[in-house]
């Protein structure tokens, strides 16, 4: 009997490492942005940290960018479970739910939204309408801008062809622009061929895509607030072992808490644009104030029209 017990104990000890390895969870992450884009490079560095600290618990496998799954299909891929996690902006998955684009209107920070009920509301909506868990916001404090190759002296885009995502559609149309939607990877060629006269984009990340080579002007001030987040298939999230889920929540929150980085980075990117020859178009103070106010007015009107149920609720936690 004692011999049998010793043999059983030895077998259990020998099996323990194998059991630990078997319990390690691997999640597949895809990016809506090209692999050479700074958001992706920064996220890949974060993934390396996660994988180093998460051995035996959780690993993340980065499967690539739009070559793996097209930009505007990443949301659907997360919703359906084709991949586990997506690095994307809400504007890229409005084909899943219109509320995704409302995050651009955030005036409160991610940290404030975790305290004022905003984060809980976002996850309620994302779960109900997208089968998603919103893990963390990893880009904020970043205004969008209008970039042009034709000079304007007032907020009038009549006769101009502007590349958009849903972020800017209503605002640019309210200024008379003709708009077209393209993935980021197609913008350089569209500029080069004169298919478009400009585009909307955050203050940073032009250089990742070489757009500075084909861009003459940036319109100041900026408007809205760029949002890039990590979203996860809800069924996969719920199915994680408690230890793995806790670790993932801890690591994504830690990534989000580094967002102050964008404040100084954006200042350096504005200088870099000037050094590259991109000129700044500015309006007088009253016109600039009206320009930003118009963006917000148009943005919230479109948000509430698209989501009469949740638009007003989101405004309470996103707007100041």
PDB file of C-alpha atoms in Angstrom:
ATOM      1  CA  UNK A   1       0.000   0.000   0.000  1.00  0.00           C
ATOM      2  CA  UNK A   2       2.790   2.423   0.965  1.00  0.00           C
ATOM      3  CA  UNK A   3       4.612   1.625  -2.259  1.00  0.00           C
ATOM      4  CA  UNK A   4       1.473   2.362  -4.273  1.00  0.00           C
ATOM      5  CA  UNK A   5       0.993   5.686  -2.486  1.00  0.00           C
ATOM      6  CA  UNK A   6       4.605   6.678  -3.154  1.00  0.00           C
ATOM      7  CA  UNK A   7       4.256   5.780  -6.818  1.00  0.00           C
ATOM      8  CA  UNK A   8       1.027   7.783  -7.095  1.00  0.00           C
ATOM      9  CA  UNK A   9       2.622  10.785  -5.362  1.00  0.00           C
ATOM     10  CA  UNK A  10       5.651  10.636  -7.623  1.00  0.00           C
ATOM     11  CA  UNK A  11       3.414  10.464 -10.671  1.00  0.00           C
ATOM     12  CA  UNK A  12       1.440  13.494  -9.491  1.00  0.00           C
ATOM     13  CA  UNK A  13       4.626  15.495  -8.962  1.00  0.00           C
ATOM     14  CA  UNK A  14       5.931  14.519 -12.371  1.00  0.00           C
ATOM     15  CA  UNK A  15       2.654  15.520 -13.983  1.00  0.00           C
ATOM     16  CA  UNK A  16       2.494  18.914 -12.276  1.00  0.00           C
ATOM     17  CA  UNK A  17       4.698  20.819 -14.791  1.00  0.00           C
ATOM     18  CA  UNK A  18       2.784  19.306 -17.698  1.00  0.00           C
ATOM     19  CA  UNK A  19      -0.489  20.287 -16.061  1.00  0.00           C
ATOM     20  CA  UNK A  20       0.729  23.868 -15.592  1.00  0.00           C
ATOM     21  CA  UNK A  21       1.728  24.083 -19.237  1.00  0.00           C
ATOM     22  CA  UNK A  22      -1.593  22.611 -20.304  1.00  0.00           C
ATOM     23  CA  UNK A  23      -3.430  25.335 -18.387  1.00  0.00           C
ATOM     24  CA  UNK A  24      -1.526  28.139 -20.120  1.00  0.00           C
ATOM     25  CA  UNK A  25      -3.934  30.056 -22.366  1.00  0.00           C
ATOM     26  CA  UNK A  26      -2.906  31.520 -25.718  1.00  0.00           C
ATOM     27  CA  UNK A  27      -4.983  34.343 -27.226  1.00  0.00           C
ATOM     28  CA  UNK A  28      -4.740  35.429 -30.854  1.00  0.00           C
ATOM     29  CA  UNK A  29      -4.562  39.203 -31.437  1.00  0.00           C
ATOM     30  CA  UNK A  30      -4.965  40.978 -34.770  1.00  0.00           C
ATOM     31  CA  UNK A  31      -4.472  44.660 -35.586  1.00  0.00           C
ATOM     32  CA  UNK A  32      -6.680  46.847 -37.767  1.00  0.00           C
ATOM     33  CA  UNK A  33      -3.576  48.973 -38.396  1.00  0.00           C
ATOM     34  CA  UNK A  34      -0.554  48.017 -40.537  1.00  0.00           C
ATOM     35  CA  UNK A  35       2.316  46.302 -38.742  1.00  0.00           C
ATOM     36  CA  UNK A  36       4.691  49.244 -39.281  1.00  0.00           C
ATOM     37  CA  UNK A  37       2.312  51.706 -37.599  1.00  0.00           C
ATOM     38  CA  UNK A  38       3.395  53.027 -34.204  1.00  0.00           C
ATOM     39  CA  UNK A  39       0.246  51.835 -32.404  1.00  0.00           C
ATOM     40  CA  UNK A  40       1.118  48.318 -33.487  1.00  0.00           C
ATOM     41  CA  UNK A  41       4.814  48.532 -32.652  1.00  0.00           C
ATOM     42  CA  UNK A  42       3.957  49.816 -29.194  1.00  0.00           C
ATOM     43  CA  UNK A  43       1.402  47.049 -28.707  1.00  0.00           C
ATOM     44  CA  UNK A  44       3.857  44.384 -29.856  1.00  0.00           C
ATOM     45  CA  UNK A  45       6.268  45.614 -27.167  1.00  0.00           C
ATOM     46  CA  UNK A  46       3.448  45.300 -24.642  1.00  0.00           C
ATOM     47  CA  UNK A  47       2.688  41.772 -25.882  1.00  0.00           C
ATOM     48  CA  UNK A  48       6.323  40.817 -25.340  1.00  0.00           C
ATOM     49  CA  UNK A  49       6.054  42.031 -21.744  1.00  0.00           C
ATOM     50  CA  UNK A  50       2.806  40.119 -21.230  1.00  0.00           C
ATOM     51  CA  UNK A  51       4.293  36.915 -22.615  1.00  0.00           C
ATOM     52  CA  UNK A  52       7.388  37.221 -20.440  1.00  0.00           C
ATOM     53  CA  UNK A  53       5.390  37.777 -17.260  1.00  0.00           C
ATOM     54  CA  UNK A  54       2.535  35.439 -18.175  1.00  0.00           C
ATOM     55  CA  UNK A  55       4.428  32.188 -18.737  1.00  0.00           C
ATOM     56  CA  UNK A  56       2.335  29.319 -17.518  1.00  0.00           C
ATOM     57  CA  UNK A  57      -0.763  31.517 -17.306  1.00  0.00           C
ATOM     58  CA  UNK A  58      -1.454  33.465 -20.492  1.00  0.00           C
ATOM     59  CA  UNK A  59       0.269  34.227 -23.776  1.00  0.00           C
ATOM     60  CA  UNK A  60      -0.727  36.485 -26.674  1.00  0.00           C
ATOM     61  CA  UNK A  61       0.024  35.504 -30.254  1.00  0.00           C
ATOM     62  CA  UNK A  62       0.156  38.525 -32.585  1.00  0.00           C
ATOM     63  CA  UNK A  63      -1.137  37.238 -35.921  1.00  0.00           C
ATOM     64  CA  UNK A  64      -0.639  40.448 -37.909  1.00  0.00           C
ATOM     65  CA  UNK A  65      -2.409  43.455 -39.349  1.00  0.00           C
ATOM     66  CA  UNK A  66      -4.674  44.034 -42.364  1.00  0.00           C
ATOM     67  CA  UNK A  67      -2.882  41.380 -44.414  1.00  0.00           C
ATOM     68  CA  UNK A  68      -4.260  38.837 -41.954  1.00  0.00           C
ATOM     69  CA  UNK A  69      -7.725  40.383 -41.619  1.00  0.00           C
ATOM     70  CA  UNK A  70      -8.795  43.543 -43.519  1.00  0.00           C
ATOM     71  CA  UNK A  71      -9.046  46.706 -41.429  1.00  0.00           C
ATOM     72  CA  UNK A  72     -12.818  47.024 -41.495  1.00  0.00           C
ATOM     73  CA  UNK A  73     -13.374  43.313 -40.787  1.00  0.00           C
ATOM     74  CA  UNK A  74     -11.428  43.144 -37.524  1.00  0.00           C
ATOM     75  CA  UNK A  75     -14.482  43.989 -35.426  1.00  0.00           C
ATOM     76  CA  UNK A  76     -16.519  41.228 -37.050  1.00  0.00           C
ATOM     77  CA  UNK A  77     -13.645  38.802 -36.538  1.00  0.00           C
ATOM     78  CA  UNK A  78     -13.570  39.582 -32.811  1.00  0.00           C
ATOM     79  CA  UNK A  79     -17.349  39.455 -32.515  1.00  0.00           C
ATOM     80  CA  UNK A  80     -17.514  36.017 -34.131  1.00  0.00           C
ATOM     81  CA  UNK A  81     -14.458  34.607 -32.384  1.00  0.00           C
ATOM     82  CA  UNK A  82     -12.312  34.195 -35.495  1.00  0.00           C
ATOM     83  CA  UNK A  83      -9.692  35.989 -33.405  1.00  0.00           C
ATOM     84  CA  UNK A  84      -9.689  36.597 -29.674  1.00  0.00           C
ATOM     85  CA  UNK A  85      -8.514  40.222 -29.423  1.00  0.00           C
ATOM     86  CA  UNK A  86      -8.505  43.140 -31.831  1.00  0.00           C
ATOM     87  CA  UNK A  87      -6.427  46.307 -31.722  1.00  0.00           C
ATOM     88  CA  UNK A  88      -8.706  48.796 -33.424  1.00  0.00           C
ATOM     89  CA  UNK A  89     -10.520  52.078 -33.223  1.00  0.00           C
ATOM     90  CA  UNK A  90     -14.284  52.201 -32.906  1.00  0.00           C
ATOM     91  CA  UNK A  91     -14.589  53.938 -36.264  1.00  0.00           C
ATOM     92  CA  UNK A  92     -13.301  50.772 -37.931  1.00  0.00           C
ATOM     93  CA  UNK A  93     -16.055  48.515 -36.592  1.00  0.00           C
ATOM     94  CA  UNK A  94     -19.243  50.514 -36.901  1.00  0.00           C
ATOM     95  CA  UNK A  95     -20.359  47.571 -39.076  1.00  0.00           C
ATOM     96  CA  UNK A  96     -20.728  45.746 -35.751  1.00  0.00           C
ATOM     97  CA  UNK A  97     -22.480  48.558 -33.844  1.00  0.00           C
ATOM     98  CA  UNK A  98     -22.864  52.308 -34.411  1.00  0.00           C
ATOM     99  CA  UNK A  99     -21.936  53.085 -30.791  1.00  0.00           C
ATOM    100  CA  UNK A 100     -18.323  52.151 -31.508  1.00  0.00           C
ATOM    101  CA  UNK A 101     -17.729  55.491 -33.221  1.00  0.00           C
ATOM    102  CA  UNK A 102     -19.076  57.502 -30.268  1.00  0.00           C
ATOM    103  CA  UNK A 103     -15.859  57.004 -28.292  1.00  0.00           C
ATOM    104  CA  UNK A 104     -14.204  59.684 -30.454  1.00  0.00           C
ATOM    105  CA  UNK A 105     -16.343  62.244 -28.588  1.00  0.00           C
ATOM    106  CA  UNK A 106     -14.716  61.482 -25.238  1.00  0.00           C
ATOM    107  CA  UNK A 107     -13.738  64.542 -23.245  1.00  0.00           C
ATOM    108  CA  UNK A 108     -13.318  62.518 -20.071  1.00  0.00           C
ATOM    109  CA  UNK A 109     -10.240  60.316 -19.846  1.00  0.00           C
ATOM    110  CA  UNK A 110     -10.202  56.539 -19.672  1.00  0.00           C
ATOM    111  CA  UNK A 111      -9.277  56.805 -15.992  1.00  0.00           C
ATOM    112  CA  UNK A 112     -12.260  59.083 -15.337  1.00  0.00           C
ATOM    113  CA  UNK A 113     -14.564  56.737 -17.244  1.00  0.00           C
ATOM    114  CA  UNK A 114     -13.530  53.850 -15.007  1.00  0.00           C
ATOM    115  CA  UNK A 115     -14.688  55.962 -12.040  1.00  0.00           C
ATOM    116  CA  UNK A 116     -17.814  57.681 -13.424  1.00  0.00           C
ATOM    117  CA  UNK A 117     -19.509  54.565 -14.780  1.00  0.00           C
ATOM    118  CA  UNK A 118     -18.426  55.112 -18.366  1.00  0.00           C
ATOM    119  CA  UNK A 119     -16.272  51.996 -18.597  1.00  0.00           C
ATOM    120  CA  UNK A 120     -19.080  49.843 -17.191  1.00  0.00           C
ATOM    121  CA  UNK A 121     -21.573  51.369 -19.631  1.00  0.00           C
ATOM    122  CA  UNK A 122     -19.233  50.827 -22.573  1.00  0.00           C
ATOM    123  CA  UNK A 123     -18.849  47.182 -21.626  1.00  0.00           C
ATOM    124  CA  UNK A 124     -22.598  46.774 -21.200  1.00  0.00           C
ATOM    125  CA  UNK A 125     -23.154  48.058 -24.736  1.00  0.00           C
ATOM    126  CA  UNK A 126     -20.196  46.218 -26.274  1.00  0.00           C
ATOM    127  CA  UNK A 127     -21.374  42.951 -24.691  1.00  0.00           C
ATOM    128  CA  UNK A 128     -24.988  43.398 -25.771  1.00  0.00           C
ATOM    129  CA  UNK A 129     -24.411  44.590 -29.305  1.00  0.00           C
ATOM    130  CA  UNK A 130     -20.969  43.274 -30.229  1.00  0.00           C
ATOM    131  CA  UNK A 131     -20.324  40.176 -28.118  1.00  0.00           C
ATOM    132  CA  UNK A 132     -17.185  42.021 -26.999  1.00  0.00           C
ATOM    133  CA  UNK A 133     -15.302  42.965 -23.877  1.00  0.00           C
ATOM    134  CA  UNK A 134     -13.643  46.395 -24.067  1.00  0.00           C
ATOM    135  CA  UNK A 135     -10.375  45.639 -22.301  1.00  0.00           C
ATOM    136  CA  UNK A 136      -8.600  48.979 -22.391  1.00  0.00           C
ATOM    137  CA  UNK A 137      -8.157  52.236 -24.235  1.00  0.00           C
ATOM    138  CA  UNK A 138      -4.519  52.488 -25.322  1.00  0.00           C
ATOM    139  CA  UNK A 139      -4.568  55.757 -27.298  1.00  0.00           C
ATOM    140  CA  UNK A 140      -6.126  58.995 -25.997  1.00  0.00           C
ATOM    141  CA  UNK A 141      -5.274  62.680 -25.414  1.00  0.00           C
ATOM    142  CA  UNK A 142      -4.886  62.853 -29.184  1.00  0.00           C
ATOM    143  CA  UNK A 143      -6.901  65.274 -31.344  1.00  0.00           C
ATOM    144  CA  UNK A 144      -7.853  64.601 -34.933  1.00  0.00           C
ATOM    145  CA  UNK A 145      -6.923  67.096 -37.640  1.00  0.00           C
ATOM    146  CA  UNK A 146      -7.853  67.881 -41.187  1.00  0.00           C
ATOM    147  CA  UNK A 147      -4.873  67.525 -43.559  1.00  0.00           C
ATOM    148  CA  UNK A 148      -4.994  69.115 -47.006  1.00  0.00           C
ATOM    149  CA  UNK A 149      -3.084  69.615 -50.208  1.00  0.00           C
ATOM    150  CA  UNK A 150      -5.086  72.731 -51.084  1.00  0.00           C
ATOM    151  CA  UNK A 151      -5.030  75.811 -48.888  1.00  0.00           C
ATOM    152  CA  UNK A 152      -8.226  77.120 -47.309  1.00  0.00           C
ATOM    153  CA  UNK A 153      -8.777  80.334 -45.338  1.00  0.00           C
ATOM    154  CA  UNK A 154     -12.044  79.349 -43.644  1.00  0.00           C
ATOM    155  CA  UNK A 155     -13.841  76.104 -42.649  1.00  0.00           C
ATOM    156  CA  UNK A 156     -15.230  75.495 -46.129  1.00  0.00           C
ATOM    157  CA  UNK A 157     -14.430  72.266 -47.977  1.00  0.00           C
ATOM    158  CA  UNK A 158     -16.734  72.822 -50.938  1.00  0.00           C
ATOM    159  CA  UNK A 159     -15.284  71.182 -54.037  1.00  0.00           C
ATOM    160  CA  UNK A 160     -12.692  69.170 -52.112  1.00  0.00           C
ATOM    161  CA  UNK A 161     -12.478  65.379 -52.019  1.00  0.00           C
ATOM    162  CA  UNK A 162     -11.620  64.199 -48.509  1.00  0.00           C
ATOM    163  CA  UNK A 163     -10.776  60.704 -47.327  1.00  0.00           C
ATOM    164  CA  UNK A 164     -12.708  59.721 -44.234  1.00  0.00           C
ATOM    165  CA  UNK A 165     -13.618  57.023 -41.793  1.00  0.00           C
ATOM    166  CA  UNK A 166     -16.913  57.330 -39.902  1.00  0.00           C
ATOM    167  CA  UNK A 167     -15.066  59.574 -37.419  1.00  0.00           C
ATOM    168  CA  UNK A 168     -15.247  62.628 -39.635  1.00  0.00           C
ATOM    169  CA  UNK A 169     -18.015  61.883 -42.118  1.00  0.00           C
ATOM    170  CA  UNK A 170     -20.743  64.196 -40.831  1.00  0.00           C
ATOM    171  CA  UNK A 171     -18.357  66.980 -39.797  1.00  0.00           C
ATOM    172  CA  UNK A 172     -16.548  67.170 -43.121  1.00  0.00           C
ATOM    173  CA  UNK A 173     -19.807  66.898 -45.036  1.00  0.00           C
ATOM    174  CA  UNK A 174     -21.193  69.789 -42.981  1.00  0.00           C
ATOM    175  CA  UNK A 175     -18.341  71.874 -44.441  1.00  0.00           C
ATOM    176  CA  UNK A 176     -19.262  70.873 -47.997  1.00  0.00           C
ATOM    177  CA  UNK A 177     -16.689  68.144 -48.650  1.00  0.00           C
ATOM    178  CA  UNK A 178     -17.140  65.223 -50.996  1.00  0.00           C
ATOM    179  CA  UNK A 179     -16.061  62.215 -48.955  1.00  0.00           C
ATOM    180  CA  UNK A 180     -14.771  58.712 -49.594  1.00  0.00           C
ATOM    181  CA  UNK A 181     -13.819  55.909 -47.213  1.00  0.00           C
ATOM    182  CA  UNK A 182     -10.573  53.994 -47.593  1.00  0.00           C
ATOM    183  CA  UNK A 183      -8.362  51.880 -45.372  1.00  0.00           C
ATOM    184  CA  UNK A 184      -5.212  53.662 -44.138  1.00  0.00           C
ATOM    185  CA  UNK A 185      -3.020  51.609 -46.450  1.00  0.00           C
ATOM    186  CA  UNK A 186      -4.693  53.125 -49.517  1.00  0.00           C
ATOM    187  CA  UNK A 187      -4.326  56.813 -48.602  1.00  0.00           C
ATOM    188  CA  UNK A 188      -0.769  57.364 -49.884  1.00  0.00           C
ATOM    189  CA  UNK A 189      -1.662  56.258 -53.400  1.00  0.00           C
ATOM    190  CA  UNK A 190      -4.890  58.268 -53.360  1.00  0.00           C
ATOM    191  CA  UNK A 191      -2.915  61.401 -52.446  1.00  0.00           C
ATOM    192  CA  UNK A 192      -0.242  60.662 -55.012  1.00  0.00           C
ATOM    193  CA  UNK A 193      -2.797  60.273 -57.808  1.00  0.00           C
ATOM    194  CA  UNK A 194      -4.894  63.251 -56.751  1.00  0.00           C
ATOM    195  CA  UNK A 195      -7.900  61.057 -56.052  1.00  0.00           C
ATOM    196  CA  UNK A 196      -8.289  62.938 -52.753  1.00  0.00           C
ATOM    197  CA  UNK A 197      -7.381  66.480 -51.694  1.00  0.00           C
ATOM    198  CA  UNK A 198      -6.962  65.627 -48.043  1.00  0.00           C
ATOM    199  CA  UNK A 199      -7.909  63.402 -45.163  1.00  0.00           C
ATOM    200  CA  UNK A 200      -8.707  63.277 -41.484  1.00  0.00           C
ATOM    201  CA  UNK A 201      -6.148  61.744 -39.124  1.00  0.00           C
ATOM    202  CA  UNK A 202      -4.760  62.196 -35.611  1.00  0.00           C
ATOM    203  CA  UNK A 203      -1.940  64.624 -34.888  1.00  0.00           C
ATOM    204  CA  UNK A 204       0.508  61.728 -34.948  1.00  0.00           C
ATOM    205  CA  UNK A 205       1.298  58.637 -37.048  1.00  0.00           C
ATOM    206  CA  UNK A 206       1.646  60.285 -40.469  1.00  0.00           C
ATOM    207  CA  UNK A 207       5.268  59.227 -40.709  1.00  0.00           C
ATOM    208  CA  UNK A 208       4.520  55.543 -40.148  1.00  0.00           C
ATOM    209  CA  UNK A 209       2.629  55.618 -43.442  1.00  0.00           C
ATOM    210  CA  UNK A 210       4.815  58.206 -45.223  1.00  0.00           C
ATOM    211  CA  UNK A 211       1.849  60.528 -45.714  1.00  0.00           C
ATOM    212  CA  UNK A 212       4.027  63.542 -44.912  1.00  0.00           C
ATOM    213  CA  UNK A 213       5.527  63.099 -48.377  1.00  0.00           C
ATOM    214  CA  UNK A 214       2.166  63.924 -49.988  1.00  0.00           C
ATOM    215  CA  UNK A 215       0.723  66.368 -47.438  1.00  0.00           C
ATOM    216  CA  UNK A 216       1.065  70.168 -47.576  1.00  0.00           C
ATOM    217  CA  UNK A 217      -1.154  71.535 -44.801  1.00  0.00           C
ATOM    218  CA  UNK A 218      -2.594  70.684 -41.379  1.00  0.00           C
ATOM    219  CA  UNK A 219      -5.621  72.610 -40.140  1.00  0.00           C
ATOM    220  CA  UNK A 220      -5.521  73.732 -36.510  1.00  0.00           C
ATOM    221  CA  UNK A 221      -7.137  73.395 -34.043  1.00  0.00           C
ATOM    222  CA  UNK A 222      -7.752  69.693 -33.697  1.00  0.00           C
ATOM    223  CA  UNK A 223     -11.111  68.213 -32.755  1.00  0.00           C
ATOM    224  CA  UNK A 224     -12.496  65.056 -31.113  1.00  0.00           C
ATOM    225  CA  UNK A 225     -10.175  62.579 -29.375  1.00  0.00           C
ATOM    226  CA  UNK A 226      -8.586  59.609 -31.092  1.00  0.00           C
ATOM    227  CA  UNK A 227      -9.440  56.291 -29.481  1.00  0.00           C
ATOM    228  CA  UNK A 228      -7.680  53.003 -30.050  1.00  0.00           C
ATOM    229  CA  UNK A 229      -8.629  50.092 -27.860  1.00  0.00           C
ATOM    230  CA  UNK A 230      -8.166  46.404 -27.207  1.00  0.00           C
ATOM    231  CA  UNK A 231     -11.453  44.561 -27.658  1.00  0.00           C
ATOM    232  CA  UNK A 232     -11.944  40.875 -26.954  1.00  0.00           C
ATOM    233  CA  UNK A 233     -14.485  38.253 -27.900  1.00  0.00           C
ATOM    234  CA  UNK A 234     -16.826  38.128 -24.906  1.00  0.00           C
ATOM    235  CA  UNK A 235     -17.312  34.349 -24.908  1.00  0.00           C
ATOM    236  CA  UNK A 236     -13.549  33.847 -24.898  1.00  0.00           C
ATOM    237  CA  UNK A 237     -13.127  36.391 -22.111  1.00  0.00           C
ATOM    238  CA  UNK A 238     -15.787  34.741 -19.954  1.00  0.00           C
ATOM    239  CA  UNK A 239     -14.243  31.333 -20.605  1.00  0.00           C
ATOM    240  CA  UNK A 240     -10.798  32.264 -19.333  1.00  0.00           C
ATOM    241  CA  UNK A 241      -9.686  30.571 -16.112  1.00  0.00           C
ATOM    242  CA  UNK A 242      -9.922  33.081 -13.237  1.00  0.00           C
ATOM    243  CA  UNK A 243      -6.163  33.406 -12.932  1.00  0.00           C
ATOM    244  CA  UNK A 244      -5.722  34.127 -16.637  1.00  0.00           C
ATOM    245  CA  UNK A 245      -8.595  36.628 -16.672  1.00  0.00           C
ATOM    246  CA  UNK A 246      -7.188  38.460 -13.664  1.00  0.00           C
ATOM    247  CA  UNK A 247      -3.755  38.585 -15.280  1.00  0.00           C
ATOM    248  CA  UNK A 248      -5.191  39.891 -18.571  1.00  0.00           C
ATOM    249  CA  UNK A 249      -7.223  42.578 -16.789  1.00  0.00           C
ATOM    250  CA  UNK A 250      -4.144  43.616 -14.835  1.00  0.00           C
ATOM    251  CA  UNK A 251      -1.942  43.848 -17.915  1.00  0.00           C
ATOM    252  CA  UNK A 252      -4.442  45.720 -20.085  1.00  0.00           C
ATOM    253  CA  UNK A 253      -5.130  48.213 -17.288  1.00  0.00           C
ATOM    254  CA  UNK A 254      -1.398  48.716 -16.905  1.00  0.00           C
ATOM    255  CA  UNK A 255      -1.131  49.447 -20.626  1.00  0.00           C
ATOM    256  CA  UNK A 256      -3.975  51.976 -20.401  1.00  0.00           C
ATOM    257  CA  UNK A 257      -2.338  53.735 -17.458  1.00  0.00           C
ATOM    258  CA  UNK A 258       0.586  54.656 -19.700  1.00  0.00           C
ATOM    259  CA  UNK A 259      -1.595  56.914 -21.868  1.00  0.00           C
ATOM    260  CA  UNK A 260      -0.047  60.156 -20.598  1.00  0.00           C
ATOM    261  CA  UNK A 261       2.729  59.206 -23.021  1.00  0.00           C
ATOM    262  CA  UNK A 262       0.608  60.561 -25.871  1.00  0.00           C
ATOM    263  CA  UNK A 263       0.656  64.117 -24.537  1.00  0.00           C
ATOM    264  CA  UNK A 264       4.386  64.610 -25.036  1.00  0.00           C
ATOM    265  CA  UNK A 265       4.545  62.360 -28.080  1.00  0.00           C
ATOM    266  CA  UNK A 266       1.958  64.474 -29.891  1.00  0.00           C
ATOM    267  CA  UNK A 267       3.947  67.648 -29.235  1.00  0.00           C
ATOM    268  CA  UNK A 268       7.006  66.056 -30.797  1.00  0.00           C
ATOM    269  CA  UNK A 269       4.970  64.842 -33.778  1.00  0.00           C
ATOM    270  CA  UNK A 270       3.615  68.348 -34.456  1.00  0.00           C
ATOM    271  CA  UNK A 271       7.198  69.646 -34.536  1.00  0.00           C
ATOM    272  CA  UNK A 272       8.228  66.778 -36.762  1.00  0.00           C
ATOM    273  CA  UNK A 273       5.474  67.671 -39.228  1.00  0.00           C
ATOM    274  CA  UNK A 274       6.650  71.278 -39.328  1.00  0.00           C
ATOM    275  CA  UNK A 275      10.228  70.129 -39.924  1.00  0.00           C
ATOM    276  CA  UNK A 276       8.954  67.977 -42.804  1.00  0.00           C
ATOM    277  CA  UNK A 277       7.407  71.045 -44.461  1.00  0.00           C
ATOM    278  CA  UNK A 278       3.761  70.611 -43.496  1.00  0.00           C
ATOM    279  CA  UNK A 279       2.364  74.103 -43.033  1.00  0.00           C
ATOM    280  CA  UNK A 280      -0.258  74.961 -40.428  1.00  0.00           C
ATOM    281  CA  UNK A 281      -3.531  76.604 -41.420  1.00  0.00           C
ATOM    282  CA  UNK A 282      -5.058  78.485 -38.498  1.00  0.00           C
ATOM    283  CA  UNK A 283      -8.267  80.477 -38.120  1.00  0.00           C
ATOM    284  CA  UNK A 284      -8.943  83.525 -36.002  1.00  0.00           C
ATOM    285  CA  UNK A 285      -9.964  82.801 -32.409  1.00  0.00           C
ATOM    286  CA  UNK A 286     -13.707  83.110 -32.938  1.00  0.00           C
ATOM    287  CA  UNK A 287     -13.668  80.948 -36.084  1.00  0.00           C
ATOM    288  CA  UNK A 288     -11.492  78.330 -34.396  1.00  0.00           C
ATOM    289  CA  UNK A 289     -13.859  78.141 -31.423  1.00  0.00           C
ATOM    290  CA  UNK A 290     -16.859  77.810 -33.740  1.00  0.00           C
ATOM    291  CA  UNK A 291     -15.024  75.136 -35.780  1.00  0.00           C
ATOM    292  CA  UNK A 292     -14.531  72.899 -32.720  1.00  0.00           C
ATOM    293  CA  UNK A 293     -18.043  73.597 -31.433  1.00  0.00           C
ATOM    294  CA  UNK A 294     -19.464  72.621 -34.811  1.00  0.00           C
ATOM    295  CA  UNK A 295     -17.513  69.363 -34.753  1.00  0.00           C
ATOM    296  CA  UNK A 296     -18.953  68.469 -31.348  1.00  0.00           C
ATOM    297  CA  UNK A 297     -22.478  69.530 -32.270  1.00  0.00           C
ATOM    298  CA  UNK A 298     -22.460  67.496 -35.472  1.00  0.00           C
ATOM    299  CA  UNK A 299     -20.765  64.550 -33.760  1.00  0.00           C
ATOM    300  CA  UNK A 300     -23.252  64.227 -30.922  1.00  0.00           C
ATOM    301  CA  UNK A 301     -26.240  64.790 -33.194  1.00  0.00           C
ATOM    302  CA  UNK A 302     -25.071  61.913 -35.396  1.00  0.00           C
ATOM    303  CA  UNK A 303     -24.305  59.737 -32.364  1.00  0.00           C
ATOM    304  CA  UNK A 304     -27.731  60.166 -30.827  1.00  0.00           C
ATOM    305  CA  UNK A 305     -29.443  59.636 -34.170  1.00  0.00           C
ATOM    306  CA  UNK A 306     -27.499  56.421 -34.727  1.00  0.00           C
ATOM    307  CA  UNK A 307     -28.098  55.205 -31.171  1.00  0.00           C
ATOM    308  CA  UNK A 308     -31.152  56.839 -29.583  1.00  0.00           C
ATOM    309  CA  UNK A 309     -30.983  54.320 -26.734  1.00  0.00           C
ATOM    310  CA  UNK A 310     -27.333  54.622 -25.750  1.00  0.00           C
ATOM    311  CA  UNK A 311     -26.160  57.879 -27.337  1.00  0.00           C
ATOM    312  CA  UNK A 312     -27.608  60.100 -24.544  1.00  0.00           C
ATOM    313  CA  UNK A 313     -26.291  57.743 -21.865  1.00  0.00           C
ATOM    314  CA  UNK A 314     -22.799  57.811 -23.336  1.00  0.00           C
ATOM    315  CA  UNK A 315     -22.886  61.593 -23.550  1.00  0.00           C
ATOM    316  CA  UNK A 316     -23.377  61.791 -19.773  1.00  0.00           C
ATOM    317  CA  UNK A 317     -20.112  59.920 -19.107  1.00  0.00           C
ATOM    318  CA  UNK A 318     -18.009  61.005 -22.106  1.00  0.00           C
ATOM    319  CA  UNK A 319     -18.751  64.737 -22.359  1.00  0.00           C
ATOM    320  CA  UNK A 320     -17.771  67.416 -19.855  1.00  0.00           C
TER     321      UNK A 320
END
